Amino acid sequence: MNGAGAGAGRRRTVGVLGLTVALAVAACGDGTGGGESRYRAGAESAEDPYFPGPGNGGYDVTSYRLDIDYDHELVGRASIVATATEDLSRFNLDLAGLEATTVTLNGRPASYHQTRTELVVQAEGGLDKGRPFTVEVQYEGVPGTFTDPVLGVGGFFQQATDAVAMGQPVSASAWFPVNDHPSDKATYEIRIAVPEGLGAVSNGVPMEEYTADGWTVRSWSEKSPMASYLAVLSTGNIRVKQSTHRGKPMVLAYAMSVLPGGAAERTLNRTGEIADFLATRFGPYPFDSYGGIVVVDNRINYALETQSRPVYHHNAFSSGENTALVAHEMAHQWFGNSVSLSRWSDIWLNEGFATYAEWLWEEHEGGRTAQQNFARQYAATDWSKPALDPGPENLFSEAVYQRGALAVHALRRTVGDKTFFTILKTWTTERRGGHGTTDDLVALAERVAGKPLRPLFDAWLSGTTAPAKP
């Protein structure tokens, strides 16, 4: 493909959206053999008690293919392959602040309507449970951000020339139609067109890159299942350094104002080394690429473990190198990304293990041992605040991160190092690419250790008084 003739027959003539896209068109129900009365509307959310709006029910997404033109405004085409998990008369996709202009279902025009945050697609004749289908949405608009008074800002951050799409617990619906809940993971192909001279980075393995008709097009492929909040897009005046590590692509990207050779770059240059160390503790690195992105936007005051390519704010390196932060975000590639939560109440499974990875890395670097960090944090912990099911207002609280790490170390002290690291590696191996709950982890730990461990987890994650040190 060379981009010639892009946009023919469309209201807007820009970039990759005019390129031919091969769609996998699958059969849908025709309403026979039982009548349309058996078809029902899919749930309008994932019904997660913490965040009842995002996500949807009635289907499971297999893959997203996104073709995006971005130059302050966004013009996109999303091709979504999914399977109905119930007999559907209609279904929802999350889409916030952008307008759908055309929707097709299995290659045929589909009726639809939009609310502020939802795209509702009618399935004429019904979609049968267990059958795959393809929905394609063309959409456009000026993407924006979500603001929560407790959790902060996420979504699509725009500046003069640079933009980044990121955020937790939701962000994806700010830039493409999606089932925006981590319980529904999928693979991604993302093709981005930006004005010539600018760059574009996303998740996974870098694919084709070319420039034509004043646009630079870059494609990315993430073949490992990914939760939607882990999808990232960074565009603009960015400096991209591409190499390999252990035969896999290593892509590091920096906003142009980030000093070359400075603390941020020196830190991210150790990404492969840190991932290799964590692999000795957690098992093989679970993805086909590595990397990191450093952004400059004062609305972003956090790092995020976007899959295979975490995002860091430049202020995280204002005092010098910060390899502990990279250890934290890289640990999420195992805990949170490869093995994902099904409900946000289990967030400690992500953050407790990532915080514990900081302790392991610090000990590896010759600093405090994990036991010393455990003792310090034990003395400072407010035991009235749980790590498990902390409430949405405490999703990113010290209890989740630090008390979660205390629970991990208490498990290690109780079962011994050999059994402990076997538990971790078994967890990341058996559930690679899927999901896990606290109950699942307890059951696995008891199976590997050969003894009851539920009281230990209950005391360290949810008890209201300090547990006895093991």
PDB file of N, CA and C in Angstrom, residues 304-349:
ATOM      1  N   LEU A 304       2.131   4.800  33.889  1.00  0.00           N
ATOM      2  CA  LEU A 304       1.130   3.778  33.612  1.00  0.00           C
ATOM      3  C   LEU A 304       1.758   2.645  32.817  1.00  0.00           C
ATOM      4  N   GLU A 305       1.377   1.416  33.196  1.00  0.00           N
ATOM      5  CA  GLU A 305       1.986   0.208  32.660  1.00  0.00           C
ATOM      6  C   GLU A 305       1.439  -0.201  31.308  1.00  0.00           C
ATOM      7  N   THR A 306       1.148   0.742  30.410  1.00  0.00           N
ATOM      8  CA  THR A 306       0.611   0.412  29.101  1.00  0.00           C
ATOM      9  C   THR A 306       1.420  -0.734  28.477  1.00  0.00           C
ATOM     10  N   GLN A 307       0.709  -1.687  27.887  1.00  0.00           N
ATOM     11  CA  GLN A 307       1.288  -3.007  27.601  1.00  0.00           C
ATOM     12  C   GLN A 307       2.491  -2.938  26.665  1.00  0.00           C
ATOM     13  N   SER A 308       3.573  -3.535  27.125  1.00  0.00           N
ATOM     14  CA  SER A 308       4.867  -3.628  26.443  1.00  0.00           C
ATOM     15  C   SER A 308       5.595  -2.295  26.346  1.00  0.00           C
ATOM     16  N   ARG A 309       4.926  -1.185  26.683  1.00  0.00           N
ATOM     17  CA  ARG A 309       5.509   0.137  26.485  1.00  0.00           C
ATOM     18  C   ARG A 309       4.963   1.115  27.522  1.00  0.00           C
ATOM     19  N   PRO A 310       5.404   1.011  28.791  1.00  0.00           N
ATOM     20  CA  PRO A 310       4.877   1.902  29.835  1.00  0.00           C
ATOM     21  C   PRO A 310       5.132   3.372  29.526  1.00  0.00           C
ATOM     22  N   VAL A 311       4.246   4.218  30.068  1.00  0.00           N
ATOM     23  CA  VAL A 311       4.376   5.661  29.922  1.00  0.00           C
ATOM     24  C   VAL A 311       4.861   6.244  31.248  1.00  0.00           C
ATOM     25  N   TYR A 312       5.842   7.137  31.170  1.00  0.00           N
ATOM     26  CA  TYR A 312       6.400   7.821  32.335  1.00  0.00           C
ATOM     27  C   TYR A 312       6.333   9.328  32.112  1.00  0.00           C
ATOM     28  N   HIS A 313       5.992  10.063  33.173  1.00  0.00           N
ATOM     29  CA  HIS A 313       6.064  11.511  33.077  1.00  0.00           C
ATOM     30  C   HIS A 313       7.486  11.963  33.345  1.00  0.00           C
ATOM     31  N   HIS A 314       7.952  12.979  32.627  1.00  0.00           N
ATOM     32  CA  HIS A 314       9.356  13.390  32.736  1.00  0.00           C
ATOM     33  C   HIS A 314       9.725  13.820  34.148  1.00  0.00           C
ATOM     34  N   ASN A 315       8.748  14.313  34.930  1.00  0.00           N
ATOM     35  CA  ASN A 315       9.065  14.740  36.297  1.00  0.00           C
ATOM     36  C   ASN A 315       9.503  13.591  37.190  1.00  0.00           C
ATOM     37  N   ALA A 316       9.194  12.360  36.795  1.00  0.00           N
ATOM     38  CA  ALA A 316       9.621  11.205  37.584  1.00  0.00           C
ATOM     39  C   ALA A 316      11.139  11.078  37.620  1.00  0.00           C
ATOM     40  N   PHE A 317      11.825  11.785  36.714  1.00  0.00           N
ATOM     41  CA  PHE A 317      13.284  11.703  36.638  1.00  0.00           C
ATOM     42  C   PHE A 317      13.940  13.039  36.978  1.00  0.00           C
ATOM     43  N   SER A 318      13.186  13.922  37.610  1.00  0.00           N
ATOM     44  CA  SER A 318      13.716  15.261  37.909  1.00  0.00           C
ATOM     45  C   SER A 318      14.821  15.222  38.947  1.00  0.00           C
ATOM     46  N   SER A 319      14.845  14.189  39.789  1.00  0.00           N
ATOM     47  CA  SER A 319      15.891  14.059  40.816  1.00  0.00           C
ATOM     48  C   SER A 319      16.980  13.082  40.415  1.00  0.00           C
ATOM     49  N   GLY A 320      16.929  12.593  39.192  1.00  0.00           N
ATOM     50  CA  GLY A 320      17.940  11.655  38.729  1.00  0.00           C
ATOM     51  C   GLY A 320      17.310  10.366  38.239  1.00  0.00           C
ATOM     52  N   GLU A 321      18.136   9.362  38.051  1.00  0.00           N
ATOM     53  CA  GLU A 321      17.651   8.078  37.554  1.00  0.00           C
ATOM     54  C   GLU A 321      16.635   7.476  38.534  1.00  0.00           C
ATOM     55  N   ASN A 322      15.680   6.751  37.990  1.00  0.00           N
ATOM     56  CA  ASN A 322      14.582   6.209  38.789  1.00  0.00           C
ATOM     57  C   ASN A 322      14.265   4.803  38.302  1.00  0.00           C
ATOM     58  N   THR A 323      15.191   3.887  38.515  1.00  0.00           N
ATOM     59  CA  THR A 323      14.993   2.522  38.037  1.00  0.00           C
ATOM     60  C   THR A 323      13.922   1.790  38.837  1.00  0.00           C
ATOM     61  N   ALA A 324      13.645   2.227  40.084  1.00  0.00           N
ATOM     62  CA  ALA A 324      12.585   1.583  40.864  1.00  0.00           C
ATOM     63  C   ALA A 324      11.238   1.744  40.164  1.00  0.00           C
ATOM     64  N   LEU A 325      11.011   2.906  39.553  1.00  0.00           N
ATOM     65  CA  LEU A 325       9.763   3.129  38.845  1.00  0.00           C
ATOM     66  C   LEU A 325       9.662   2.209  37.632  1.00  0.00           C
ATOM     67  N   VAL A 326      10.754   2.053  36.913  1.00  0.00           N
ATOM     68  CA  VAL A 326      10.743   1.156  35.764  1.00  0.00           C
ATOM     69  C   VAL A 326      10.506  -0.278  36.232  1.00  0.00           C
ATOM     70  N   ALA A 327      11.120  -0.675  37.345  1.00  0.00           N
ATOM     71  CA  ALA A 327      10.871  -2.012  37.889  1.00  0.00           C
ATOM     72  C   ALA A 327       9.397  -2.203  38.210  1.00  0.00           C
ATOM     73  N   HIS A 328       8.768  -1.181  38.766  1.00  0.00           N
ATOM     74  CA  HIS A 328       7.341  -1.246  39.099  1.00  0.00           C
ATOM     75  C   HIS A 328       6.497  -1.442  37.836  1.00  0.00           C
ATOM     76  N   GLU A 329       6.715  -0.583  36.836  1.00  0.00           N
ATOM     77  CA  GLU A 329       5.880  -0.655  35.636  1.00  0.00           C
ATOM     78  C   GLU A 329       6.186  -1.905  34.813  1.00  0.00           C
ATOM     79  N   MET A 330       7.436  -2.351  34.812  1.00  0.00           N
ATOM     80  CA  MET A 330       7.748  -3.580  34.092  1.00  0.00           C
ATOM     81  C   MET A 330       7.187  -4.798  34.799  1.00  0.00           C
ATOM     82  N   ALA A 331       7.129  -4.787  36.133  1.00  0.00           N
ATOM     83  CA  ALA A 331       6.515  -5.902  36.855  1.00  0.00           C
ATOM     84  C   ALA A 331       5.048  -6.054  36.478  1.00  0.00           C
ATOM     85  N   HIS A 332       4.397  -4.934  36.174  1.00  0.00           N
ATOM     86  CA  HIS A 332       3.002  -5.002  35.744  1.00  0.00           C
ATOM     87  C   HIS A 332       2.837  -5.783  34.447  1.00  0.00           C
ATOM     88  N   GLN A 333       3.884  -5.904  33.662  1.00  0.00           N
ATOM     89  CA  GLN A 333       3.736  -6.667  32.424  1.00  0.00           C
ATOM     90  C   GLN A 333       3.336  -8.110  32.735  1.00  0.00           C
ATOM     91  N   TRP A 334       3.806  -8.620  33.870  1.00  0.00           N
ATOM     92  CA  TRP A 334       3.374  -9.934  34.346  1.00  0.00           C
ATOM     93  C   TRP A 334       2.074  -9.812  35.155  1.00  0.00           C
ATOM     94  N   PHE A 335       2.082  -8.894  36.138  1.00  0.00           N
ATOM     95  CA  PHE A 335       0.998  -8.776  37.110  1.00  0.00           C
ATOM     96  C   PHE A 335       0.116  -7.572  36.771  1.00  0.00           C
ATOM     97  N   GLY A 336      -0.959  -7.830  36.063  1.00  0.00           N
ATOM     98  CA  GLY A 336      -1.869  -6.775  35.656  1.00  0.00           C
ATOM     99  C   GLY A 336      -2.078  -6.761  34.156  1.00  0.00           C
ATOM    100  N   ASN A 337      -0.999  -6.980  33.386  1.00  0.00           N
ATOM    101  CA  ASN A 337      -1.107  -6.963  31.934  1.00  0.00           C
ATOM    102  C   ASN A 337      -1.294  -8.363  31.364  1.00  0.00           C
ATOM    103  N   SER A 338      -0.309  -9.240  31.581  1.00  0.00           N
ATOM    104  CA  SER A 338      -0.460 -10.620  31.119  1.00  0.00           C
ATOM    105  C   SER A 338      -1.539 -11.335  31.914  1.00  0.00           C
ATOM    106  N   VAL A 339      -1.458 -11.273  33.235  1.00  0.00           N
ATOM    107  CA  VAL A 339      -2.520 -11.784  34.100  1.00  0.00           C
ATOM    108  C   VAL A 339      -3.283 -10.582  34.621  1.00  0.00           C
ATOM    109  N   SER A 340      -4.495 -10.412  34.145  1.00  0.00           N
ATOM    110  CA  SER A 340      -5.262  -9.195  34.416  1.00  0.00           C
ATOM    111  C   SER A 340      -6.350  -9.449  35.444  1.00  0.00           C
ATOM    112  N   LEU A 341      -6.782  -8.373  36.074  1.00  0.00           N
ATOM    113  CA  LEU A 341      -7.907  -8.489  36.994  1.00  0.00           C
ATOM    114  C   LEU A 341      -9.215  -8.549  36.212  1.00  0.00           C
ATOM    115  N   SER A 342     -10.211  -9.167  36.829  1.00  0.00           N
ATOM    116  CA  SER A 342     -11.548  -9.221  36.251  1.00  0.00           C
ATOM    117  C   SER A 342     -12.457  -8.146  36.826  1.00  0.00           C
ATOM    118  N   ARG A 343     -12.175  -7.724  38.057  1.00  0.00           N
ATOM    119  CA  ARG A 343     -12.912  -6.667  38.729  1.00  0.00           C
ATOM    120  C   ARG A 343     -11.919  -5.771  39.451  1.00  0.00           C
ATOM    121  N   TRP A 344     -12.212  -4.472  39.482  1.00  0.00           N
ATOM    122  CA  TRP A 344     -11.269  -3.511  40.049  1.00  0.00           C
ATOM    123  C   TRP A 344     -11.056  -3.695  41.553  1.00  0.00           C
ATOM    124  N   SER A 345     -11.937  -4.406  42.227  1.00  0.00           N
ATOM    125  CA  SER A 345     -11.743  -4.658  43.662  1.00  0.00           C
ATOM    126  C   SER A 345     -10.506  -5.492  43.940  1.00  0.00           C
ATOM    127  N   ASP A 346      -9.970  -6.179  42.913  1.00  0.00           N
ATOM    128  CA  ASP A 346      -8.761  -6.990  43.054  1.00  0.00           C
ATOM    129  C   ASP A 346      -7.502  -6.229  42.637  1.00  0.00           C
ATOM    130  N   ILE A 347      -7.537  -4.900  42.648  1.00  0.00           N
ATOM    131  CA  ILE A 347      -6.421  -4.102  42.150  1.00  0.00           C
ATOM    132  C   ILE A 347      -5.110  -4.398  42.872  1.00  0.00           C
ATOM    133  N   TRP A 348      -5.159  -4.893  44.100  1.00  0.00           N
ATOM    134  CA  TRP A 348      -3.914  -5.197  44.823  1.00  0.00           C
ATOM    135  C   TRP A 348      -3.091  -6.252  44.088  1.00  0.00           C
ATOM    136  N   LEU A 349      -3.750  -7.127  43.321  1.00  0.00           N
ATOM    137  CA  LEU A 349      -3.006  -8.131  42.556  1.00  0.00           C
ATOM    138  C   LEU A 349      -2.066  -7.468  41.551  1.00  0.00           C
TER     139      LEU A 349
END
